[in-house]
Structure formats: structure tokens, C-alpha cells
Short mmCIF file of C-alpha atoms in Angstrom, two decimals:
data_model
loop_
_atom_site.label_atom_id
_atom_site.label_comp_id
_atom_site.label_asym_id
_atom_site.label_seq_id
_atom_site.Cartn_x
_atom_site.Cartn_y
_atom_site.Cartn_z
CA MET A 187 -56.30 -219.23 22.53
CA THR A 188 -56.40 -218.31 18.77
CA THR A 189 -53.69 -216.45 16.85
CA PRO A 190 -55.13 -213.26 15.27
CA ALA A 191 -55.01 -213.39 11.47
CA PRO A 192 -52.20 -211.52 9.81
CA PHE A 193 -52.78 -208.24 8.12
CA ILE A 194 -51.16 -209.42 5.00
CA ASN A 195 -52.40 -212.74 3.46
CA TRP A 196 -49.06 -213.91 2.41
CA HIS A 197 -50.46 -217.30 1.44
CA ALA A 198 -52.79 -215.77 -1.02
CA LEU A 199 -50.07 -213.35 -2.44
CA GLY A 200 -47.84 -216.47 -2.88
CA GLN A 201 -50.62 -218.31 -4.78
CA VAL A 202 -51.15 -215.24 -6.85
CA LEU A 203 -47.48 -215.22 -7.80
CA LEU A 204 -47.11 -218.94 -8.50
CA THR A 205 -50.37 -219.15 -10.59
CA SER A 206 -49.45 -216.10 -12.47
CA VAL A 207 -45.94 -217.34 -13.32
CA VAL A 208 -47.10 -220.73 -14.36
CA THR A 209 -50.07 -219.50 -16.46
CA GLY A 210 -48.61 -216.25 -17.70
CA VAL A 211 -45.25 -217.68 -18.92
CA GLY A 212 -46.82 -220.86 -19.98
CA ILE A 213 -49.26 -219.14 -22.24
CA VAL A 214 -46.64 -216.93 -23.69
CA VAL A 215 -44.17 -219.88 -24.30
CA LEU A 216 -46.93 -222.00 -25.96
CA PHE A 217 -48.00 -219.27 -28.28
CA SER A 218 -44.40 -218.52 -29.11
CA VAL A 219 -43.88 -222.15 -30.05
CA CYS A 220 -47.07 -221.86 -32.05
CA VAL A 221 -45.76 -218.90 -33.92
CA TYR A 222 -42.43 -220.61 -34.59
CA SER A 223 -44.23 -223.63 -35.94
CA LEU A 224 -46.32 -221.39 -38.20
CA ALA A 225 -43.35 -219.90 -39.71
CA VAL A 226 -41.86 -223.29 -40.43
CA PHE A 227 -45.24 -224.38 -41.75
CA ARG A 228 -45.36 -221.41 -44.24
CA ARG A 229 -41.64 -221.64 -45.21
CA THR A 230 -41.27 -222.60 -48.90
CA GLY A 231 -39.30 -225.78 -49.56
CA SER A 232 -40.45 -227.57 -46.34
CA SER A 233 -41.17 -231.30 -46.69
CA VAL A 234 -44.66 -232.69 -46.17
CA SER A 235 -43.62 -234.35 -42.97
CA VAL A 236 -42.12 -231.24 -41.33
CA ARG A 237 -45.21 -229.17 -42.40
CA THR A 238 -47.55 -231.83 -40.85
CA LEU A 239 -45.43 -232.00 -37.71
CA ASN A 240 -45.54 -228.10 -37.31
CA GLY A 241 -49.23 -228.14 -38.12
CA LEU A 242 -49.69 -230.51 -35.39
CA ILE A 243 -47.68 -228.63 -32.92
CA MET A 244 -49.64 -225.42 -33.77
CA THR A 245 -52.94 -227.23 -33.13
CA VAL A 246 -51.70 -228.66 -29.90
CA THR A 247 -50.44 -225.39 -28.55
CA LEU A 248 -53.57 -223.55 -29.61
CA ILE A 249 -55.74 -226.11 -27.86
CA ALA A 250 -53.44 -226.04 -24.68
CA ILE A 251 -53.72 -222.18 -24.46
CA ALA A 252 -57.57 -222.27 -24.98
CA ALA A 253 -57.99 -224.96 -22.25
CA MET A 254 -55.80 -222.89 -19.88
CA VAL A 255 -57.92 -219.81 -20.37
CA VAL A 256 -61.22 -221.64 -20.26
CA TRP A 257 -60.09 -223.52 -17.11
CA GLY A 258 -59.15 -220.38 -15.52
CA LEU A 259 -62.41 -218.50 -16.11
CA TYR A 260 -64.22 -221.61 -15.07
CA VAL A 261 -62.57 -221.60 -11.73
CA ILE A 262 -63.28 -217.87 -11.07
CA ILE A 263 -66.91 -218.12 -12.18
CA HIS A 264 -67.58 -221.32 -10.10
CA LYS A 265 -65.84 -220.51 -6.82
CA MET B 6 -81.70 -193.74 8.00
CA HIS B 7 -83.98 -194.04 4.82
CA ASN B 8 -83.25 -191.26 2.47
CA SER B 9 -84.33 -192.13 -1.13
CA PHE B 10 -83.22 -188.78 -2.66
CA LEU B 11 -79.65 -189.23 -1.19
CA LEU B 12 -79.54 -192.71 -2.00
CA ALA B 13 -80.41 -192.01 -5.66
CA LEU B 14 -77.72 -189.29 -5.94
CA VAL B 15 -75.14 -191.60 -4.48
CA VAL B 16 -75.98 -194.34 -6.99
CA ILE B 17 -75.91 -191.79 -9.81
CA VAL B 18 -72.38 -190.55 -8.71
CA ALA B 19 -71.23 -194.07 -8.15
CA LEU B 20 -72.17 -194.92 -11.82
CA ALA B 21 -70.55 -191.77 -12.95
CA PHE B 22 -67.35 -192.89 -11.12
CA ASP B 23 -67.66 -196.31 -12.86
CA PHE B 24 -67.90 -194.46 -16.22
CA THR B 25 -64.56 -192.41 -15.34
CA ASN B 26 -62.97 -195.83 -14.19
CA GLY B 27 -63.93 -197.28 -17.65
CA PHE B 28 -62.44 -194.46 -19.82
CA HIS B 29 -59.45 -193.86 -17.41
CA ASP B 30 -58.60 -197.61 -17.53
CA THR B 31 -59.31 -198.41 -21.25
CA ALA B 32 -55.64 -198.03 -21.69
CA ASN B 33 -54.93 -201.10 -19.64
CA ALA B 34 -56.31 -203.50 -22.10
CA VAL B 35 -55.89 -201.53 -25.34
CA ALA B 36 -52.72 -199.62 -25.19
CA PRO B 37 -50.42 -202.26 -26.44
CA THR B 38 -52.98 -203.47 -29.10
CA VAL B 39 -53.27 -199.83 -30.48
CA ALA B 40 -49.48 -199.09 -30.23
CA THR B 41 -48.45 -202.10 -32.30
CA GLY B 42 -51.41 -201.79 -34.75
CA ALA B 43 -52.88 -205.24 -33.83
CA LEU B 44 -56.32 -203.50 -33.94
CA LYS B 45 -57.53 -200.05 -35.21
CA PRO B 46 -57.98 -197.74 -32.04
CA ARG B 47 -61.85 -197.63 -32.39
CA THR B 48 -62.15 -201.47 -33.04
CA ALA B 49 -59.89 -202.09 -29.89
CA VAL B 50 -62.08 -199.95 -27.64
CA LEU B 51 -65.18 -201.40 -29.06
CA LEU B 52 -64.07 -204.96 -28.24
CA SER B 53 -62.68 -203.99 -24.97
CA SER B 54 -65.94 -202.27 -23.98
CA ALA B 55 -68.01 -205.25 -24.82
CA LEU B 56 -65.71 -207.67 -22.84
CA ASN B 57 -65.61 -205.28 -19.81
CA LEU B 58 -69.55 -205.80 -19.77
CA ALA B 59 -69.09 -209.56 -19.82
CA GLY B 60 -66.41 -209.47 -17.13
CA ALA B 61 -68.55 -207.63 -14.73
CA PHE B 62 -70.80 -210.73 -14.44
CA LEU B 63 -67.98 -213.09 -13.67
CA SER B 64 -67.36 -212.82 -9.95
CA LEU B 65 -68.42 -210.80 -7.00
CA LYS B 66 -65.54 -211.39 -4.47
CA VAL B 67 -63.83 -208.08 -5.05
CA ALA B 68 -67.27 -206.21 -4.49
CA ALA B 69 -67.54 -208.21 -1.17
CA THR B 70 -63.97 -206.99 -0.18
CA VAL B 71 -64.86 -203.27 -0.99
CA ALA B 72 -68.17 -203.42 0.82
CA SER B 73 -66.92 -204.91 3.96
CA GLY B 74 -63.06 -204.79 4.25
CA ILE B 75 -62.19 -201.12 4.08
CA VAL B 76 -64.28 -199.15 6.51
CA GLN B 77 -66.61 -200.12 9.60
CA GLN B 78 -70.02 -200.90 7.89
CA GLY B 79 -71.90 -199.84 11.07
CA GLN B 80 -70.55 -196.19 10.88
CA ILE B 81 -70.91 -195.38 7.33
CA VAL B 82 -73.52 -192.93 6.16
CA LEU B 83 -74.58 -192.00 2.66
CA PRO B 84 -72.76 -188.50 2.74
CA VAL B 85 -69.51 -190.32 3.35
CA VAL B 86 -70.11 -192.70 0.30
CA PHE B 87 -71.05 -189.52 -1.70
CA GLY B 88 -67.88 -187.78 -0.49
CA GLY B 89 -65.58 -190.70 -1.25
CA LEU B 90 -67.09 -190.88 -4.81
CA VAL B 91 -66.65 -187.17 -5.53
CA GLY B 92 -63.10 -187.35 -4.46
CA ALA B 93 -62.44 -190.34 -6.66
CA ILE B 94 -63.99 -188.84 -9.67
CA ALA B 95 -62.15 -185.58 -9.05
CA TRP B 96 -58.78 -187.29 -8.85
CA ASN B 97 -59.50 -189.55 -11.87
CA VAL B 98 -60.42 -186.71 -14.05
CA THR B 99 -57.42 -184.79 -13.01
CA THR B 100 -55.01 -187.68 -13.74
CA TRP B 101 -56.70 -188.26 -17.07
CA TYR B 102 -56.07 -184.76 -18.13
CA PHE B 103 -52.33 -185.03 -17.41
CA GLY B 104 -52.39 -188.57 -19.01
CA ILE B 105 -51.26 -190.17 -15.83
CA PRO B 106 -52.03 -193.93 -15.57
CA SER B 107 -53.03 -193.82 -11.86
CA SER B 108 -55.17 -196.17 -9.95
CA SER B 109 -58.98 -195.73 -10.13
CA SER B 110 -59.28 -198.30 -7.37
CA HIS B 111 -56.95 -196.35 -4.97
CA ALA B 112 -58.78 -193.10 -5.90
CA LEU B 113 -62.11 -194.77 -4.76
CA ILE B 114 -60.76 -196.32 -1.60
CA GLY B 115 -58.77 -193.18 -0.83
CA GLY B 116 -61.92 -191.15 -1.30
CA VAL B 117 -64.02 -193.26 0.93
CA VAL B 118 -61.41 -193.49 3.56
CA GLY B 119 -60.88 -189.72 3.59
CA ALA B 120 -64.57 -188.88 3.89
CA MET B 121 -64.90 -191.59 6.52
CA MET B 122 -62.00 -190.03 8.58
CA ALA B 123 -63.71 -186.78 8.36
CA HIS B 124 -67.01 -188.20 9.57
CA ALA B 125 -65.98 -190.48 12.33
CA GLY B 126 -62.19 -190.42 12.82
CA GLY B 127 -59.54 -192.88 11.98
CA SER B 128 -60.91 -195.56 14.21
CA ALA B 129 -63.69 -196.12 11.77
CA VAL B 130 -61.33 -197.17 9.19
CA LEU B 131 -60.25 -200.82 9.01
CA TRP B 132 -56.65 -200.08 8.66
CA SER B 133 -55.70 -203.83 8.69
CA GLY B 134 -58.01 -204.23 5.63
CA ILE B 135 -56.42 -201.18 3.93
CA THR B 136 -52.93 -202.72 4.51
CA GLY B 137 -53.65 -206.37 3.85
CA LYS B 138 -56.41 -206.18 1.01
CA VAL B 139 -55.36 -202.94 -0.72
CA LEU B 140 -51.85 -201.80 -0.15
CA ALA B 141 -49.90 -205.23 0.05
CA PRO B 142 -51.54 -206.56 -3.18
CA SER B 143 -51.18 -203.23 -4.99
CA ILE B 144 -47.33 -203.15 -4.21
CA ALA B 145 -46.75 -206.73 -4.91
CA ALA B 146 -48.83 -207.12 -7.99
CA PRO B 147 -46.95 -204.74 -10.31
CA ILE B 148 -43.72 -206.29 -9.18
CA PHE B 149 -45.01 -209.62 -9.97
CA ALA B 150 -46.27 -208.42 -13.32
CA LEU B 151 -43.01 -206.55 -14.15
CA LEU B 152 -40.77 -209.79 -13.38
CA ILE B 153 -43.15 -212.16 -15.17
CA ALA B 154 -43.53 -209.98 -18.31
CA ALA B 155 -39.82 -209.49 -18.42
CA PHE B 156 -39.32 -213.27 -18.20
CA ALA B 157 -41.93 -214.23 -20.63
CA THR B 158 -40.78 -211.55 -23.26
CA THR B 159 -37.15 -212.83 -22.96
CA LEU B 160 -38.25 -216.44 -23.45
CA SER B 161 -40.58 -215.46 -26.18
CA ARG B 162 -37.83 -213.55 -27.99
CA HIS B 163 -35.43 -216.48 -27.87
CA LEU B 164 -38.14 -219.09 -28.83
CA THR B 165 -38.94 -216.98 -31.96
CA ALA B 166 -35.46 -215.75 -32.78
CA LYS B 167 -35.24 -217.85 -36.11
CA THR B 168 -38.84 -217.04 -37.21
CA ASP B 169 -39.00 -214.59 -39.96
CA GLY B 170 -40.14 -211.21 -39.07
CA SER B 171 -43.49 -210.81 -40.84
CA THR B 172 -44.83 -214.22 -39.77
CA LYS B 173 -43.74 -213.41 -36.08
CA ALA B 174 -45.24 -209.94 -36.11
CA TRP B 175 -48.59 -211.20 -37.80
CA GLY B 176 -48.88 -214.01 -35.26
CA MET B 177 -47.99 -212.00 -32.30
CA ARG B 178 -50.65 -209.30 -33.39
CA VAL B 179 -53.25 -212.05 -33.68
CA GLY B 180 -52.26 -213.19 -30.28
CA GLN B 181 -52.59 -209.73 -29.01
CA ILE B 182 -56.40 -209.58 -30.00
CA GLY B 183 -56.73 -212.52 -27.84
CA SER B 184 -54.68 -211.24 -24.75
CA SER B 185 -56.35 -207.97 -24.97
CA SER B 186 -59.77 -209.60 -24.95
CA LEU B 187 -58.82 -211.57 -21.92
CA LEU B 188 -57.29 -208.46 -20.26
CA SER B 189 -60.64 -206.51 -20.92
CA ILE B 190 -62.61 -209.37 -19.18
CA ALA B 191 -60.09 -209.35 -16.32
CA HIS B 192 -60.71 -205.43 -16.15
CA GLY B 193 -64.49 -205.83 -15.99
CA THR B 194 -64.18 -208.56 -13.48
CA ASN B 195 -61.96 -206.61 -11.05
CA ASP B 196 -63.02 -203.03 -11.64
CA ALA B 197 -66.67 -202.89 -12.05
CA GLN B 198 -66.99 -204.95 -8.90
CA LYS B 199 -65.48 -201.97 -6.86
CA THR B 200 -68.36 -199.76 -7.81
CA MET B 201 -70.71 -202.59 -7.02
CA GLY B 202 -69.08 -202.83 -3.62
CA VAL B 203 -69.59 -199.01 -3.05
CA ILE B 204 -73.20 -199.04 -4.06
CA THR B 205 -73.79 -202.15 -1.85
CA LEU B 206 -72.14 -200.11 0.98
CA ALA B 207 -74.63 -197.14 0.27
CA LEU B 208 -77.66 -199.62 0.40
CA ILE B 209 -76.41 -201.01 3.64
CA ALA B 210 -75.85 -197.51 5.03
CA ASN B 211 -79.36 -196.52 3.91
CA GLY B 212 -80.89 -199.49 5.58
CA THR B 213 -82.08 -200.73 2.28
CA LEU B 214 -79.94 -203.90 2.64
CA GLY B 215 -78.79 -205.59 5.97
CA ALA B 216 -75.22 -205.67 6.93
CA ASN B 217 -72.92 -208.10 4.86
CA SER B 218 -75.84 -208.57 2.22
CA ALA B 219 -74.77 -209.73 -1.21
CA THR B 220 -74.79 -207.34 -4.19
CA PRO B 221 -78.16 -207.01 -5.92
CA LYS B 222 -78.40 -208.11 -9.58
CA TRP B 223 -79.49 -204.53 -10.66
CA VAL B 224 -76.33 -203.09 -9.18
CA VAL B 225 -74.37 -205.69 -11.11
CA VAL B 226 -76.03 -204.80 -14.45
CA LEU B 227 -75.72 -201.09 -14.10
CA CYS B 228 -72.09 -201.14 -12.99
CA GLY B 229 -71.34 -203.36 -16.05
CA VAL B 230 -73.08 -201.06 -18.46
CA ALA B 231 -71.50 -197.93 -16.87
CA ILE B 232 -67.88 -199.28 -17.05
CA ALA B 233 -68.53 -200.54 -20.74
CA MET B 234 -69.65 -197.10 -21.76
CA GLY B 235 -66.66 -195.32 -20.21
CA THR B 236 -64.35 -197.83 -21.83
CA PHE B 237 -65.94 -197.29 -25.22
CA ILE B 238 -65.30 -193.38 -24.86
CA GLY B 239 -61.65 -194.24 -24.66
CA GLY B 240 -59.12 -192.44 -22.49
CA TRP B 241 -56.92 -191.62 -25.33
CA ARG B 242 -54.54 -189.50 -23.20
CA ILE B 243 -53.65 -192.44 -21.08
CA ILE B 244 -53.56 -194.90 -24.01
CA ARG B 245 -50.86 -192.74 -25.51
CA THR B 246 -48.78 -192.76 -22.29
CA MET B 247 -49.05 -196.42 -21.75
CA GLY B 248 -48.63 -197.32 -25.40
CA GLN B 249 -45.75 -195.01 -26.36
CA GLY B 250 -44.23 -193.53 -23.20
CA PHE B 251 -42.64 -196.42 -21.41
CA THR B 252 -41.21 -198.35 -24.07
CA LYS B 253 -41.32 -198.80 -27.87
CA LEU B 254 -43.74 -201.80 -28.02
CA SER B 255 -43.13 -204.56 -30.39
CA PRO B 256 -46.14 -207.20 -30.99
CA THR B 257 -44.10 -209.77 -28.93
CA GLN B 258 -43.85 -207.29 -26.05
CA GLY B 259 -47.42 -206.37 -26.40
CA PHE B 260 -48.60 -210.07 -26.27
CA ALA B 261 -46.45 -210.88 -23.38
CA SER B 262 -47.48 -207.73 -21.29
CA GLN B 263 -51.17 -208.25 -21.92
CA VAL B 264 -51.17 -212.03 -21.06
CA THR B 265 -49.13 -211.26 -17.80
CA SER B 266 -51.64 -208.42 -16.82
CA SER B 267 -54.59 -210.69 -17.50
CA VAL B 268 -53.36 -213.74 -15.32
CA VAL B 269 -52.18 -211.38 -12.44
CA ILE B 270 -55.52 -209.47 -12.36
CA LEU B 271 -57.80 -212.56 -12.84
CA THR B 272 -55.81 -214.55 -10.21
CA SER B 273 -56.05 -211.73 -7.72
CA SER B 274 -59.71 -211.23 -8.41
CA HIS B 275 -60.08 -214.85 -7.64
CA PHE B 276 -58.61 -214.29 -4.03
CA GLY B 277 -60.81 -211.12 -3.62
CA MET B 278 -57.94 -208.66 -3.83
CA PRO B 279 -59.04 -205.29 -5.23
CA LEU B 280 -55.77 -204.38 -6.81
CA SER B 281 -55.04 -201.70 -9.32
CA THR B 282 -55.40 -203.14 -12.75
CA THR B 283 -53.61 -199.86 -13.99
CA TYR B 284 -50.49 -200.65 -11.81
CA VAL B 285 -50.49 -204.15 -13.06
CA ALA B 286 -50.79 -203.18 -16.70
CA THR B 287 -47.98 -200.51 -16.23
CA GLY B 288 -45.87 -203.15 -14.42
CA SER B 289 -46.29 -205.53 -17.28
CA ILE B 290 -45.40 -202.97 -20.04
CA LEU B 291 -42.29 -201.90 -18.20
CA GLY B 292 -41.37 -205.67 -17.76
CA SER B 293 -41.90 -206.20 -21.42
CA GLY B 294 -39.35 -203.38 -22.14
CA VAL B 295 -36.95 -204.92 -19.67
CA GLY B 296 -37.26 -208.19 -21.44
CA THR B 297 -35.99 -206.69 -24.78
CA ARG B 298 -32.45 -207.26 -25.85
CA LYS B 299 -31.72 -203.44 -25.37
CA ARG B 300 -33.68 -203.22 -22.13
CA ARG B 301 -35.59 -200.16 -23.68
CA VAL B 302 -37.48 -198.58 -21.01
CA HIS B 303 -38.21 -194.75 -20.31
CA TRP B 304 -37.51 -194.95 -16.54
CA ALA B 305 -37.85 -191.12 -16.07
CA LEU B 306 -41.56 -191.29 -17.12
CA ALA B 307 -41.97 -194.45 -15.03
CA GLY B 308 -40.60 -192.66 -12.08
CA ARG B 309 -43.09 -189.61 -12.58
CA VAL B 310 -45.90 -192.01 -12.87
CA GLY B 311 -44.56 -193.87 -9.56
CA VAL B 312 -44.75 -190.43 -7.70
CA ALA B 313 -48.35 -190.03 -8.94
CA TRP B 314 -49.19 -193.58 -7.55
CA LEU B 315 -47.85 -192.60 -4.12
CA ILE B 316 -49.99 -189.58 -3.84
CA THR B 317 -53.09 -191.09 -5.27
CA LEU B 318 -54.51 -192.57 -1.91
CA PRO B 319 -53.91 -189.39 0.13
CA SER B 320 -54.91 -187.09 -2.57
CA ALA B 321 -58.30 -188.73 -3.22
CA ALA B 322 -58.65 -189.03 0.61
CA LEU B 323 -58.03 -185.30 0.89
CA PHE B 324 -60.71 -184.54 -2.04
CA GLY B 325 -63.06 -186.89 -0.27
CA ALA B 326 -62.59 -185.33 3.28
CA VAL B 327 -62.98 -181.71 1.89
CA CYS B 328 -66.19 -182.83 -0.04
CA PHE B 329 -67.55 -184.30 3.29
CA TYR B 330 -66.85 -181.18 5.26
CA GLY B 331 -68.62 -179.12 2.55
CA GLU B 332 -71.61 -181.21 2.74
CA ARG B 333 -71.64 -181.02 6.48
CA LEU B 334 -71.12 -177.17 6.47
CA LEU B 335 -74.21 -176.70 4.10
CA GLY B 336 -76.41 -179.52 5.63
CA TYR B 337 -78.13 -182.34 3.96
CA PRO B 338 -79.26 -182.75 1.23
CA LEU B 339 -78.29 -179.20 0.21
CA GLY B 340 -74.56 -179.74 0.88
CA VAL B 341 -74.60 -183.02 -1.32
CA VAL B 342 -76.32 -181.22 -4.15
CA VAL B 343 -73.83 -178.30 -4.11
CA MET B 344 -70.95 -180.61 -3.99
CA GLY B 345 -72.39 -182.62 -6.92
CA LEU B 346 -72.70 -179.37 -8.86
CA LEU B 347 -69.20 -178.41 -7.90
CA LEU B 348 -67.93 -181.64 -9.32
CA ALA B 349 -69.78 -181.36 -12.44
CA LEU B 350 -68.30 -177.84 -12.98
CA TYR B 351 -64.86 -179.12 -12.32
CA CYS B 352 -65.29 -182.06 -14.77
CA SER B 353 -66.55 -179.61 -17.38
CA PHE B 354 -63.81 -177.19 -16.91
CA ILE B 355 -61.07 -180.18 -17.21
CA PHE B 356 -62.94 -181.31 -20.31
CA LEU B 357 -63.03 -177.98 -21.99
CA ARG B 358 -59.23 -177.50 -21.16
CA SER B 359 -58.39 -180.88 -22.65
CA ARG B 360 -60.06 -179.67 -26.00
CA ASN B 361 -56.96 -177.43 -26.50
CA ASP B 362 -54.79 -180.40 -26.84
CA ARG B 363 -57.15 -183.09 -28.01
CA ILE B 364 -55.92 -186.77 -28.18
CA HIS B 365 -58.36 -189.13 -30.00
CA ALA B 366 -58.39 -192.17 -32.09
CA HIS B 367 -56.77 -190.62 -35.10
CA ASN B 368 -53.69 -189.07 -33.46
CA VAL B 369 -52.99 -191.47 -30.58
CA ASN B 370 -50.20 -193.11 -32.25
CA ASP B 371 -48.75 -189.83 -33.70
CA HIS B 372 -45.11 -188.68 -32.83
CA TRP B 373 -45.15 -187.69 -29.11
CA GLY B 374 -42.19 -185.29 -28.74
CA GLU B 375 -39.32 -186.36 -26.43
CA HIS B 376 -41.11 -189.74 -25.61
CA THR B 377 -41.04 -191.05 -28.99
CA GLU B 378 -37.59 -189.57 -29.71
CA ALA B 379 -36.20 -191.41 -26.78
CA PHE B 380 -36.96 -194.61 -28.49
CA GLU B 381 -35.95 -193.61 -31.88
CA LYS B 382 -32.22 -193.35 -30.93
CA VAL B 383 -32.17 -197.10 -30.63
CA PRO B 384 -32.72 -199.48 -33.50
CA LYS B 385 -36.26 -201.13 -33.93
CA PRO B 386 -36.73 -204.72 -33.28
CA VAL B 387 -36.21 -207.15 -36.29
CA GLU B 388 -39.90 -208.12 -36.39
CA GLU B 389 -40.92 -204.34 -36.75
CA VAL B 390 -38.48 -203.70 -39.49
CA THR B 391 -39.38 -206.93 -41.47
CA ALA B 392 -43.09 -206.38 -41.04
CA GLY B 393 -42.84 -202.97 -42.21
CA LYS B 394 -41.19 -204.08 -45.58
CA SER B 395 -43.75 -206.89 -46.05
#
């Protein structure tokens, strides 16, 4: 005897919540770090090493955001 | 039953609904972008329009849910689909006039359910599908969006606390262009598919397609174009409500709310849930207000919009049922033609009335009475003040 499927797919809703929290908060946090690094990068009087480090952080965060977005769209298109 | 004339009318009205869906929901993607000045209003809707079109081609899972999970496919006939669409358009146009960000999706599903109940009774409606695939995600998703946006805004505020205001405002505005683009793709993916689902349902009802058939390519293309055109027209009344009414949006809030809306909508689309993009976007904007230091949210307006949300499904169902009874009273296809003409007259009447208090790209950000004043009593965020000076 099989159990009838529940009306509400709690598993899918849970996955929506988990994925949204991870990607939504993740992207906003990464971009905020990027903006902070940009501000330090542009600040007058910053040493070359500080500017280089923040330039690197900006690049890495932007690549990470782009990767998350592209990966997300890829998963949706190819399901 | 093969009836080419009726089928053509249904497809035309379905595309008209898709068009109203586009202009009604333009606000979801562009309201924060326009409110914070990240993009000029016309540029924002042009970009959103192009990306809605692109989004329509991404996935067909929601279309499949609408076509097979709401009403009994075997009992559906073309006048039911027509009645549902008329109900949905009538509700969309009405709420647009009053600037209420209500759900086009709920209007569509409500209209089809109402017409179906008038045709074959409540047993022809898949109540488990309505509960599980429409109501539950529609209640849960805006709550998710509100909480995530509040959390993300708070984190972003703390992370950028020591950043100078002008760089922060500039950076977040640039981010908003990206997040608005993502949200437009998400909207095209989720909402264009609902009309695709309805046209597929009509093709099945007419016998043109077999039961559980896939959505034809021409339907995908037409729906994508219709929603893009509607988006380009721009539903400025609702853009004003969402951009200015709920909270005084800063670029940080705008970015956080748009990213949140995008990920919730795209993830839900991935699982085939036809949720309301409007409710998600509204939840995110409210959440971004909660995430500010002053918790600046106009809850009275949010409450009024909440009431409109509650009555959207039954109201569209009522419109749909009345239209179906009208069609049956006058007989087919005369009844369908008369109801279509009445809808056109109603839409023209609403459009002409809206000209008395016209909202457009040039005045959408102007002072809006009590709504603007509610936020002028509290100080502006630091980033806005600094950005204004630079």
C-alpha cells in the first residue's frame, strides 16, 4: 500500500528556503565586501599593498557572484 | 471539439493577459532601481523588457504546472479558459488603476478556477494542486523573501558601515542594475510561463494537442514577446507604490531586495511552483525596510495591500464565473465575442479614467503626499546624504 502524496511539498519548500538563504544572503554579502574593498581601493593615502589586496578581493568577489548567477541559471535551464 | 475561431479568440485574449501581466508586474523588477535613481525610468523598463523576453525561454516547468495541476484537463472547454482570462484581465486592470501590487498569477488561476466551477462545479478543480502548488508557495515565498531581505540588508549595512557614502551609493546602484536584470529574467521565466500554460490548456481543450502535451515553441515565442511589450509600457502606478510607498529605499536596500526576489523566484521556478512574483518582490522590499537601523516600513499601506492579496483569488474567480455564465447565456460563439467586447470597453474606461491622474516615467518619483511625508519625518540614510553632496 502506498502513502498518498501530501498536498504541500514541504521538501521542495524547504529547498527553496535553504537555497534562497544561501545564494541571496551570499550574493549580498559578497557584493558588500566588494563595495567595501572598492572604497578602500579608492581611498587616498592607501599603500600599494593595501590597494593591491583590495583590488584582489574585489576581483574574487565579483567572480564568485558571477559564478553563482551563471551556475544558478545553468541548473534551471538544464534540468 | 475543434473550434478554430474560438481557439484564436482565446489565444488573443491570453496574449492580452500576458501583456497586462507585463505592465502590471514591471514594478517587481524596476521599482527599486527607479526609486534609487540607479537607472532612468525609461532605461530601466527597456532593460527589463528585453530580459523578460530572454527569461521566457529559460524553463517550462511552471507552464506544465499551470497546464496540468490546477483543473481537470479532461473537463476543460475553451469558454472556460476564455472566462478565466477575462476575469484575470479585469482584475489586473482594476488593481493597476488603484496602484495595488496584486498577483497576476493569482488573478489568472482564480479566473480559470471560477470559470471552471461555473462550468463543471467544484469537483473539476484540483484543490490539492491549488493548495500545494499555488497557495502554500504564495504564502511561504513572501515570508521567506521578507526574512532573507531583512537579514541581507542588515549584514550589508554592517559590512559597509565604514565605507564612504558616495562609493557605497555608487557601488550599490551599479549592483542594482545587475540585480534588476536578474530579477527581470526571473520574472520572464516564472510569469510568461503561466500564459504559456493557459494557451497549452486551451490547445488541449480544443483537441489540437493531446493531454499532457508539451508547450509548442510558437506559444513560448508569442508569450515572451507579449510580456516584454507589456513590461516596456511600464505600470508606473504600481512602480510608484512599490518604489515609494512601503519604505524609503536606499541603494543598499534596493540591491538586497532585488537579489532576494531573484533567488526566491528562480528557485521556485526551478521546482515548478507558479508563485506570485509580485508578492515576493513586495516581501523583499518590506524586508529591506525592516533591515534598516530605523526599521522604516509603512505597515499601514502594507496591510491594505495584504487585504487586496486576500481578495485577489476570489475576486478573479467571481469575474471568471460571471463571464462564463454570460457566455453560456448568450450562446457560443456570440457570448464569447460579447464578453470580449465588454472587457475591451471596461479596459478602455479604466484607461481613460487613469488619464485624469496620469503617472508616467517623468513623475513616478515625484512627491507622493502622505506616503512620501511618512518617510521624511525620519533622517535619510548616511549613504543618501553623502551621495547627494558628491
